[in-house]
Structure formats: structure tokens, C-alpha cells
Short mmCIF file of C-alpha atoms in Angstrom, two decimals:
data_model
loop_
_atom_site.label_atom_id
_atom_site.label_comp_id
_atom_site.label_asym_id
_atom_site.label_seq_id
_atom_site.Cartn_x
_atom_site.Cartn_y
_atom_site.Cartn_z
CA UNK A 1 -73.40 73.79 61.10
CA UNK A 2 -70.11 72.29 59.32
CA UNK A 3 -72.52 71.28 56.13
CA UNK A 4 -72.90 75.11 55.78
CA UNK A 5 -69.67 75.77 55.43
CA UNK A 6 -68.85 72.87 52.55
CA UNK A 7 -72.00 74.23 50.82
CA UNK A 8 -70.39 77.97 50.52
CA UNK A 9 -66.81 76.34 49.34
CA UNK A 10 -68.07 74.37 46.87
CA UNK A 11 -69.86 77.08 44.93
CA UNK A 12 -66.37 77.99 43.52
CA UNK A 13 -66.79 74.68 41.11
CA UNK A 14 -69.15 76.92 39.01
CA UNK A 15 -65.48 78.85 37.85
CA UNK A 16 -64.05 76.08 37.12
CA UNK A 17 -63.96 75.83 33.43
CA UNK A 18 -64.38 73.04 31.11
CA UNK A 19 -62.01 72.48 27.43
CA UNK A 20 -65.52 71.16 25.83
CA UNK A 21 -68.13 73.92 24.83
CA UNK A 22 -71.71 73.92 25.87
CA UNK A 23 -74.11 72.37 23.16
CA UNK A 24 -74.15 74.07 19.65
CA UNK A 25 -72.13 77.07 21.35
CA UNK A 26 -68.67 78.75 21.88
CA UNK A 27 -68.92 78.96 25.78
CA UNK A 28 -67.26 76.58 27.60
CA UNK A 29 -68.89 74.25 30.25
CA UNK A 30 -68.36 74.93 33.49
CA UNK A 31 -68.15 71.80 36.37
CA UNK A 32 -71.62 72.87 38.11
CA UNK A 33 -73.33 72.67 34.55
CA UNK A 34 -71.39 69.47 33.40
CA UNK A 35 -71.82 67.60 36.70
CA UNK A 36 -75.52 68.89 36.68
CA UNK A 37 -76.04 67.36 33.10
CA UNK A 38 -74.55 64.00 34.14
CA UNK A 39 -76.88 63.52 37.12
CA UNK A 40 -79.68 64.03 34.43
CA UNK A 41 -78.45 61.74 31.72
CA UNK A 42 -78.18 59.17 34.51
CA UNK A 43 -81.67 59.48 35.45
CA UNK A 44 -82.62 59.23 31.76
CA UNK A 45 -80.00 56.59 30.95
CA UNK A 46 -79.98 54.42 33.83
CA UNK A 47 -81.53 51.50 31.92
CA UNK A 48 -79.43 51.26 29.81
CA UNK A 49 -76.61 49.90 32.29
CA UNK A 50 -75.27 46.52 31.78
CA UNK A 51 -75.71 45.34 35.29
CA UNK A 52 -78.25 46.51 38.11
CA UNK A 53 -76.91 50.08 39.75
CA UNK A 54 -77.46 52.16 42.51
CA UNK A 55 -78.52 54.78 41.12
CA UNK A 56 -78.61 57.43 43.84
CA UNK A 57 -75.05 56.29 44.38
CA UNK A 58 -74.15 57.01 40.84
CA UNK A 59 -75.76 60.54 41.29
CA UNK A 60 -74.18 61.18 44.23
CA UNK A 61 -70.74 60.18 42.60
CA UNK A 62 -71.44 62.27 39.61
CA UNK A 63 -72.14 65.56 41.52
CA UNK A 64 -69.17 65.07 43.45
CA UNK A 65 -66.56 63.70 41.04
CA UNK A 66 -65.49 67.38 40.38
CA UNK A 67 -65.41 68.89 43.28
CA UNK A 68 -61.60 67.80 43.67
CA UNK A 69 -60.84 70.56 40.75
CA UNK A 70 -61.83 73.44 42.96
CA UNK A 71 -58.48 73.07 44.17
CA UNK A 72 -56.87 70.63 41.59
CA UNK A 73 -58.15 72.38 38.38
CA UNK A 74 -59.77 70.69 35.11
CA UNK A 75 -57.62 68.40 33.63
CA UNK A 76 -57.93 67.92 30.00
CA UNK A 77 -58.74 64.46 29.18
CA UNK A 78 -56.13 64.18 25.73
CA UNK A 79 -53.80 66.14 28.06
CA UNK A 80 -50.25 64.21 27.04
CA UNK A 81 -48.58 65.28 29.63
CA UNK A 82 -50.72 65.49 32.81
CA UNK A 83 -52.44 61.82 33.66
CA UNK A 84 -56.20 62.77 34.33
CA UNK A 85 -56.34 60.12 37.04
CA UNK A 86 -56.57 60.48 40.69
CA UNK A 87 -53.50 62.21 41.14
CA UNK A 88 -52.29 63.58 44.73
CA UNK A 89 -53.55 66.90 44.36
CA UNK A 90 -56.87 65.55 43.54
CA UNK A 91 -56.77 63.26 46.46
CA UNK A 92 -55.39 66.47 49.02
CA UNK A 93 -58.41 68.04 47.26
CA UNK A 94 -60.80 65.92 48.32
CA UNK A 95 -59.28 65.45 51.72
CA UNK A 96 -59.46 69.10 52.32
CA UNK A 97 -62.67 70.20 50.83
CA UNK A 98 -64.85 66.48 51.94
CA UNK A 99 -63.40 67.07 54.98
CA UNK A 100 -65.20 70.51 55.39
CA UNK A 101 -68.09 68.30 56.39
CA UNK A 102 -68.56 66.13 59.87
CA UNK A 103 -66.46 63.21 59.46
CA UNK A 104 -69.33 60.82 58.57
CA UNK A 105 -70.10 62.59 55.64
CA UNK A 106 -66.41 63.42 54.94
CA UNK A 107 -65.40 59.69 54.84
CA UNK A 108 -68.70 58.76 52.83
CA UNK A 109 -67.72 61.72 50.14
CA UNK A 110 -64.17 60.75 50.12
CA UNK A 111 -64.65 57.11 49.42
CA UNK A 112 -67.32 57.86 46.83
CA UNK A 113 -64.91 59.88 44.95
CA UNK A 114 -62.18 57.20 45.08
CA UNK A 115 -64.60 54.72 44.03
CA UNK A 116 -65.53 56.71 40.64
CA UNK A 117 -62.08 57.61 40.43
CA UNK A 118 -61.18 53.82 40.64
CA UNK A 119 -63.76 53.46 37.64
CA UNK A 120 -64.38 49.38 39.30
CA UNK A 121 -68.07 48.74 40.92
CA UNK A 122 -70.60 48.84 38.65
CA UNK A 123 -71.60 52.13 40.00
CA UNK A 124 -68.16 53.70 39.39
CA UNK A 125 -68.30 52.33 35.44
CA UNK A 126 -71.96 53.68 34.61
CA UNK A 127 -70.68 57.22 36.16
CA UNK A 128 -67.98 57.33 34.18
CA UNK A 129 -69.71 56.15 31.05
CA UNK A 130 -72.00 59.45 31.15
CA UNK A 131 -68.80 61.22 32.02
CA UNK A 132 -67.54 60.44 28.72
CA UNK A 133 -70.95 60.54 26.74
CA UNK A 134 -71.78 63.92 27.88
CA UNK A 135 -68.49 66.01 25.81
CA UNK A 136 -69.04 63.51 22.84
CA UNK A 137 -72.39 64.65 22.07
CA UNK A 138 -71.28 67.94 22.53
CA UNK A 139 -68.59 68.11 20.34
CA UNK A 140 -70.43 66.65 17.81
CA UNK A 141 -72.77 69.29 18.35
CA UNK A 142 -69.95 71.60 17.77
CA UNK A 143 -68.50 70.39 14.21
CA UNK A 144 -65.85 68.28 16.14
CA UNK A 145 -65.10 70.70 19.07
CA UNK A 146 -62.49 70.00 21.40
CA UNK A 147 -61.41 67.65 19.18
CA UNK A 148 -61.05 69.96 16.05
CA UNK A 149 -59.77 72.70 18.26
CA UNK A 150 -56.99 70.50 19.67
CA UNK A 151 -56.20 67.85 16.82
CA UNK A 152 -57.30 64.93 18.38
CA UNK A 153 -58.07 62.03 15.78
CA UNK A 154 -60.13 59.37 15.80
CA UNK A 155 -58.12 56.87 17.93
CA UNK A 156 -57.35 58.99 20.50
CA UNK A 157 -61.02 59.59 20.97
CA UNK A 158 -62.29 56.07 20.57
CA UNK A 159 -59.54 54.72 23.54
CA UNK A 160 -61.27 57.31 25.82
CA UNK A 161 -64.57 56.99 25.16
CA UNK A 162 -64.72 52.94 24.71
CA UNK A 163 -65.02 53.52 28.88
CA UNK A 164 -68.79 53.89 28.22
CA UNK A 165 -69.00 50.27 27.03
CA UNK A 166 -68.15 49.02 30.28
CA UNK A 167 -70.77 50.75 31.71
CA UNK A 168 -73.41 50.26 28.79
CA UNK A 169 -72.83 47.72 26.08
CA UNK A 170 -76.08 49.78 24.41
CA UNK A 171 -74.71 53.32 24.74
CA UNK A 172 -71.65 52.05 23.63
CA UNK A 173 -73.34 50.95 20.35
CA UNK A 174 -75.19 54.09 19.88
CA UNK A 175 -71.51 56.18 20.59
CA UNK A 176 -69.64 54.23 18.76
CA UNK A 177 -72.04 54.76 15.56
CA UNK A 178 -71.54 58.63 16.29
CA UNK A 179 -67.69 58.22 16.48
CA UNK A 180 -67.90 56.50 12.82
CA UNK A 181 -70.62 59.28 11.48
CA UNK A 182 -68.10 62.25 12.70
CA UNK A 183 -65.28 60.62 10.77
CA UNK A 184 -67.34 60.27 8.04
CA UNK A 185 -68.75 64.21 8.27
CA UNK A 186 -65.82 65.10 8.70
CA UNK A 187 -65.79 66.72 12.01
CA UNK A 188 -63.32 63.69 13.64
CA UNK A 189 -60.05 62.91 11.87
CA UNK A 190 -58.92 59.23 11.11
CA UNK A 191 -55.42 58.67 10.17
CA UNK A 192 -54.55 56.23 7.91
CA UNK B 1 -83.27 56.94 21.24
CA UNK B 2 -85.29 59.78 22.84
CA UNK B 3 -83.46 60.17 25.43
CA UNK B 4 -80.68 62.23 23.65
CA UNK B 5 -83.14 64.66 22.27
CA UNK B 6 -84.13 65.52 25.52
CA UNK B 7 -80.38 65.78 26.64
CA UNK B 8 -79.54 68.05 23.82
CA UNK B 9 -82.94 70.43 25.07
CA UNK B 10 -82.34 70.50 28.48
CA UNK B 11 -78.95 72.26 27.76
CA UNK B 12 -80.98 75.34 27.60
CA UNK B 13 -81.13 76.22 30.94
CA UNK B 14 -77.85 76.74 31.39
CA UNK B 15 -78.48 80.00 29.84
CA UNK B 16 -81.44 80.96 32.01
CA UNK B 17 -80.09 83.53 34.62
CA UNK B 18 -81.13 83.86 38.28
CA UNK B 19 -81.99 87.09 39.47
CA UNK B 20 -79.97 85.61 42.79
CA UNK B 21 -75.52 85.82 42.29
CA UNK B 22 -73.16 83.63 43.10
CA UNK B 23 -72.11 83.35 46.51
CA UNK B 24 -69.94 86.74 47.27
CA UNK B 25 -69.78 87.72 44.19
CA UNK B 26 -71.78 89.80 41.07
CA UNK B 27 -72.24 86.74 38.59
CA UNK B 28 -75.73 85.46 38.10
CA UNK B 29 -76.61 82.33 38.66
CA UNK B 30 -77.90 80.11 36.11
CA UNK B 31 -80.26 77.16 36.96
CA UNK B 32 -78.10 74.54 36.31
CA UNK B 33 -75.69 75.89 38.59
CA UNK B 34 -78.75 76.08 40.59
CA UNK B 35 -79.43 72.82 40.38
CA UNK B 36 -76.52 70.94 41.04
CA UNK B 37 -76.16 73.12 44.50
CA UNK B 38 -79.67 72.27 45.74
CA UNK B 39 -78.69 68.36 45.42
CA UNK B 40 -75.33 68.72 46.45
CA UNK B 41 -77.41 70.10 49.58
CA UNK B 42 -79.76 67.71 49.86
CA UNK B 43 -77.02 65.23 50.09
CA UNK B 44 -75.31 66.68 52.78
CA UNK B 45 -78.26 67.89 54.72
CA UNK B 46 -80.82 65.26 54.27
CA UNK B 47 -80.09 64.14 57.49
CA UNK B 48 -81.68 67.66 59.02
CA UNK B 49 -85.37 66.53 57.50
CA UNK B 50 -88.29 65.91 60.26
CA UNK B 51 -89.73 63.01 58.25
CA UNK B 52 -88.21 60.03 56.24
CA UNK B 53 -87.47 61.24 52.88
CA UNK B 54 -86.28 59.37 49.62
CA UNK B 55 -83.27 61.17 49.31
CA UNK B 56 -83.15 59.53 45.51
CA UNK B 57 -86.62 61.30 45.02
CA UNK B 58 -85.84 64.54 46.41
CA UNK B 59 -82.45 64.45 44.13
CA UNK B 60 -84.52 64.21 41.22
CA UNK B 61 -86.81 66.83 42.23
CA UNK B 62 -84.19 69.48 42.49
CA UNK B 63 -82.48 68.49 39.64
CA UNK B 64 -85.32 68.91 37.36
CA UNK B 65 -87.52 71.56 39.11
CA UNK B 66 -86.45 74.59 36.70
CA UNK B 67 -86.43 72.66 33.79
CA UNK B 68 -89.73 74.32 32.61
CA UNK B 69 -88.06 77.31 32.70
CA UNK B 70 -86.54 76.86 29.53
CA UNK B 71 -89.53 77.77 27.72
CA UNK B 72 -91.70 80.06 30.57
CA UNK B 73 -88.32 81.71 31.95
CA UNK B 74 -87.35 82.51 35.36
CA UNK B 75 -89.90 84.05 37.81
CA UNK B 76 -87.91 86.07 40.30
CA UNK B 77 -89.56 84.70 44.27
CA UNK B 78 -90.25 88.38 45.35
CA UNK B 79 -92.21 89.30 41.91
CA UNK B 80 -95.37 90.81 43.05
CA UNK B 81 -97.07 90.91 39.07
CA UNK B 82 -96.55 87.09 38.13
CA UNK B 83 -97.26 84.41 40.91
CA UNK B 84 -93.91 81.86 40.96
CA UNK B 85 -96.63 78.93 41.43
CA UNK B 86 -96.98 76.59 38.83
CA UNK B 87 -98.80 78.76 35.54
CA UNK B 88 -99.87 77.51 32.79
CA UNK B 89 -97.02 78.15 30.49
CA UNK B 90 -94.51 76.14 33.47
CA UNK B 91 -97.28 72.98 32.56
CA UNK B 92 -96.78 73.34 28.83
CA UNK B 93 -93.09 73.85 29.37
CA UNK B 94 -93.46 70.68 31.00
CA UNK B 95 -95.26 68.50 28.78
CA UNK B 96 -93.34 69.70 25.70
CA UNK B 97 -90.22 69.13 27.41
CA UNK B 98 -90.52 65.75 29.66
CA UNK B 99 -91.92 65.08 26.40
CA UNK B 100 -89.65 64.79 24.46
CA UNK B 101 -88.63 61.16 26.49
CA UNK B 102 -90.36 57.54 25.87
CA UNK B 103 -93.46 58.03 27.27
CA UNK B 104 -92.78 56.19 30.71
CA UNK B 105 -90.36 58.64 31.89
CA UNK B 106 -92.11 61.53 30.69
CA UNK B 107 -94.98 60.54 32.75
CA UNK B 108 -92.20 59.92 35.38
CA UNK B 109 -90.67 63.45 35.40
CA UNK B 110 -94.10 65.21 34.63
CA UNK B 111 -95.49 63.92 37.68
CA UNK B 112 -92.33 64.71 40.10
CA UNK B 113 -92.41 68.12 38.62
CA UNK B 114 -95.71 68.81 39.91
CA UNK B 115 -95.35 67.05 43.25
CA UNK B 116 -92.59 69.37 43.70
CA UNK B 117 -94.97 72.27 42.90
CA UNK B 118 -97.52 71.18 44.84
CA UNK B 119 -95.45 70.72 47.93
CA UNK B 120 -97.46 68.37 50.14
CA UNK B 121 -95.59 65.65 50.21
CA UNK B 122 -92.33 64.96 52.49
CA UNK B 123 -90.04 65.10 49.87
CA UNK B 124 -91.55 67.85 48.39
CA UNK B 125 -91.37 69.69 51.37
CA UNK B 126 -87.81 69.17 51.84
CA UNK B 127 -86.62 69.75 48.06
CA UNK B 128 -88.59 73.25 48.69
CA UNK B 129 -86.27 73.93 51.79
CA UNK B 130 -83.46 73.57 49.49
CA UNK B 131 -85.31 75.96 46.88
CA UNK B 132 -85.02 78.79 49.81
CA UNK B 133 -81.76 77.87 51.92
CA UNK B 134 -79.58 78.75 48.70
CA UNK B 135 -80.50 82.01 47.59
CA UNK B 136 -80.46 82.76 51.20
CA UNK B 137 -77.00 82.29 52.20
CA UNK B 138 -76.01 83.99 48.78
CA UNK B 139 -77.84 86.93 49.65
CA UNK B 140 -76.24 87.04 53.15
CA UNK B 141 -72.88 86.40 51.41
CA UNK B 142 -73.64 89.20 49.14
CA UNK B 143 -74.50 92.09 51.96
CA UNK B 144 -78.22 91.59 51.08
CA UNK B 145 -78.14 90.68 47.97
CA UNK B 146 -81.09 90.90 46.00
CA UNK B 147 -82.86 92.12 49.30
CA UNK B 148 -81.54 95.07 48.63
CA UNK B 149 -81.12 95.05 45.32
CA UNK B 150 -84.88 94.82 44.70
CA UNK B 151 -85.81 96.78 48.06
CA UNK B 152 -87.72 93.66 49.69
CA UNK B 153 -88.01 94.22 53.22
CA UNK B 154 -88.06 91.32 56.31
CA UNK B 155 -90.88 90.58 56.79
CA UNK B 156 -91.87 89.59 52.72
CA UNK B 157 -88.66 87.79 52.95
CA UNK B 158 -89.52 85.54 56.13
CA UNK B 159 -93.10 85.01 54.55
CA UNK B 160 -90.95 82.99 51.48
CA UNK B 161 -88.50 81.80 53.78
CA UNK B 162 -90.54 80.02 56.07
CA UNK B 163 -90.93 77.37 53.75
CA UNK B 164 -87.85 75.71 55.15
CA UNK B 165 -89.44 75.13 57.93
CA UNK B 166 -92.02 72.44 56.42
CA UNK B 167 -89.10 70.62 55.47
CA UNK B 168 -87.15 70.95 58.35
CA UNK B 169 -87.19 72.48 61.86
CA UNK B 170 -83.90 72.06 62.68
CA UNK B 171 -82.67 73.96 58.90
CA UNK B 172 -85.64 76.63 59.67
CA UNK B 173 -84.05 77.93 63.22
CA UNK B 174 -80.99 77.79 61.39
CA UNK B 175 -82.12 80.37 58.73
CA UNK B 176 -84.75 82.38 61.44
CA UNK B 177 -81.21 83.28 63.31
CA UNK B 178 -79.77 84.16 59.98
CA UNK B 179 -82.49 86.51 59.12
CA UNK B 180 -82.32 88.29 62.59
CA UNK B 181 -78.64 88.98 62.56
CA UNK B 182 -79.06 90.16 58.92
CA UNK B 183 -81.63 92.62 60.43
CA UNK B 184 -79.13 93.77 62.94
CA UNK B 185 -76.20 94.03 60.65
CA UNK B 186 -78.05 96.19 58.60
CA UNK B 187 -78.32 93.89 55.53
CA UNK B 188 -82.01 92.99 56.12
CA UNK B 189 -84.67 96.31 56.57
CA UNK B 190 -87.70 95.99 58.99
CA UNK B 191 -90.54 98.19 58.79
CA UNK B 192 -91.65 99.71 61.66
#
């Protein structure tokens, strides 16, 4: 059974190791845990999207979208000099590892992935809204986390995470409040 | 809004451990890693179930099924002391948890939880096959595993295991061949 086979390879995400640090904590997230914690803010959050979604399709694309970094690796998302977008490796990732699968399920996978990775259907945008909620609330939870750790100021932050409006005008408010709080606290550095 | 305290809790169970590892490896498994492999599975395997399933149902069953655990801990399947079904600390766990969401949901998630417990209905049924596929093919992965770890022979095994085959007849011959050939490679012990 070829699904048996994708189901063993894929349990090598759970190594894969996130920049951001689990809530209130010093260990970092790995891609099983993060992708895990997506599919359950989605549940939670789905209401909140802007426009009617799928939502099974937005689970499915968030427990796949990083199954690419099995072979690709975790890309940090205020890396300068590596572009976290669907780069080749990702996409000979996804061939290779999708393609474990029969070839219905392969192509289904495959074109899931591009379409989050595309960020365009109204799927694709909620997904990638919870992508970018999840390590906000977390560094926050951390005195500034990945942010403090690595220097990132404010506007670096906000042009990332100003994705989630697109998927949620309403969890956009409520982030964009938190962005404002942290550089009040503190924790999230504004330069002048 | 609610929903982010019960984001922020549920982080928890990334630190409850499995007794089951990783596959081929000596790493526990925690339950969100868990998780996110029994839907990954369903996705990919949904297909194999003997009646029509939500698969968007089943999804959220998996996802949240050890959720309780945060508070009542991880009950290892072969404990012979503490029954794994549904106790009276997993339904407190529950309703303080779920809880912690807008009432709706919490009603929502409360009730899946214990249709997933209960395991009469289809989707049930299926989300349970998922339950006892995994730790399978990390046990075989592992040369027994916690099989031999914890001395549990064949036939207490099979007595679990044959909960796949409620979901699935197709999945169960799949993991009744497994068993056997762990039996005659030495990984599995029957008593005479």
C-alpha cells in the first residue's frame, strides 16, 4: 500500500525545527506541532474569514504546507537572504515526497501545496493567515521571541504579518492591536 | 476573543509524551505529533473506509482526541490498572478545556470528543483505526517497540488492534498480515 509508505516518510517533519519557540518556553516548535496547531486555530477561527472557505481544504493545506521542508528545510521567514517562497527545492520536495502516494493523491497534494504556496483562493489566504498568527502569539508569549532574538523591528514584522488581513479583516484587527501593545511593552522594536 | 485562550492552553500537549517512539527511532512521541499524523492519515487513507465518512469530521476528531490529556495525562493502551476509556477526569479535562471557547464550539468539540470515545458512529470508527494503525507501524519500525518494551504478548495486542477493523476491512487485513509476520520475525511473542 503506497499510502504506507508516505505515512512512514513524513514522520521525519517532527525533526524539523522551527526559529519560533513553543508558547511561554525556550524549545523550539517543531513542523508536526506547528502544522498541528494551525489545523486547530482554523477550526476555532474559521468564522472569522472574510469570505466563505472550505474548510477541510484549508486543513488539508495546513497539514501539508510543511511537508516540503523534510527535504527543503525551515526557512526563516525575516531570512534576508533566502526568499521563503516556493522555491525549486520546495517544489522537487513536494514532487518527490507527494509523489510517494498513488498519483491521484500525489497530484491532489501537489496542487494543494501550490495553491497555499500561491497564497490566491480564498482558501490559500485564510491558511496562510493562521500561518502567520500562530508565531505572533507566540512570540509575544515569549517577551518578543524570534523577534528579540534576531532584531527584527516593528516594520519588518507588520509587512509579514499584514498577510492575515487578507484572510481575516477581524483577526487582522485583533493582531494588529497586539503588534502596537508589543511596541508599546517593549518586547517589539519601532524605529523612528 | 476566547478563542485565543484556548489556543494558548491547548499548547500543552505538546509536552505530553507517548509511551509509543517515533518511527525507527528512541524519541517519544508527543500528542501533537500524534495528532497531526493520524489526520495526515486520514487524508490519505480515507478512501480505505467501508462506509461514507465526513472526512472533515473525522479530521477534527483526531485532531482533538488527546486534548483532555492535558489535564488527565496519557493512558498507555496496554495499561492493565487504569482503563484508556473515557474516565472521569478525561470528561472534566474536557469541559474545562473545550471550555474555555464561546459556548457554541465548546458544545461543538465536547460532543465530537465523546463521539470519538464512544465509537459507534462511522466516523468514529474510522478516526479509531487511525488511533491503532500509528503506533502500530512505529512499533514494527522499532523491532517491537513498546511490545517488547512493556512485555505485551500477541494476542493482547490483536485484542486492541482489531479495532481497525470497524473502521476498515481493507486497513484491518493490512495490519492482521503485519502482526503475523511480526510473530514470525520474532518481534511479536505468542503464547503457547
Amino acid at each position: 500500500m503506497k499510502q504506507i509508505d508516505f505515512i512512514k516518510e513524513i514522520d521525519k517533519i517532527k525533526y524539523i525545527q522551527r526559529k519560533t519557540k513553543l508558547f511561554n518556553s525556550n524549545r523550539p516548535e517543531n513542523d508536526a506541532e506547528h502544522s498541528w496547531h494551525l489545523a486547530m486555530m482554523t477550526i476555532v477561527l474559521a468564522q472569522y474569514s472574510d469570505t466563505p472557505i472550505d474548510v477541510l481544504k484549508v486543513l488539508k493545506m495546513v497539514l501539508i504546507h510543511d511537508i516540503v521542508e523534510i527535504d527543503a528545510g525551515d526557512t526563516f521567514i525575516y531570512d534576508t537572504e533566502k526568499n521563503h517562497n516556493n522555491t525549486t527545492e520546495e517544489l522537487a520536495a513536494a514532487k518527490r515526497i507527494f509523489g510517494l502516494l498513488p498519483s491521484t493523491q500525489a497530484e491532489e497534494l501537489i496542487a494543494l501545496w501550490l495553491e497555499f504556496e500561491e497564497g490566491k483562493t480564498n482558501e490559500a489566504k485564510f491558511a496562510k493567515s493562521m500561518d502567520r498568527l500562530e508565531p505572533l502569539l507566540q512570540n509575544i508569549s515569549n517577551n518578543g521571541g524570534t523577534w528579540s532574538e534576531f532584531g527584527v523591528d516593528y516594520q519588518k514584522v507588520y509587512d509579514k504579518k499584514k498577510a492575515i488581513k487578507e484572510g481575516s479583516s477581524t483577526l487582522w484587527n485583533y493582531a494588529e492591536n497586539l503588534l502596537n501593545e508589543s511596541v508599546k511593552n517593549g518586547i517589539l522594536r519601532k524605529l523612528d
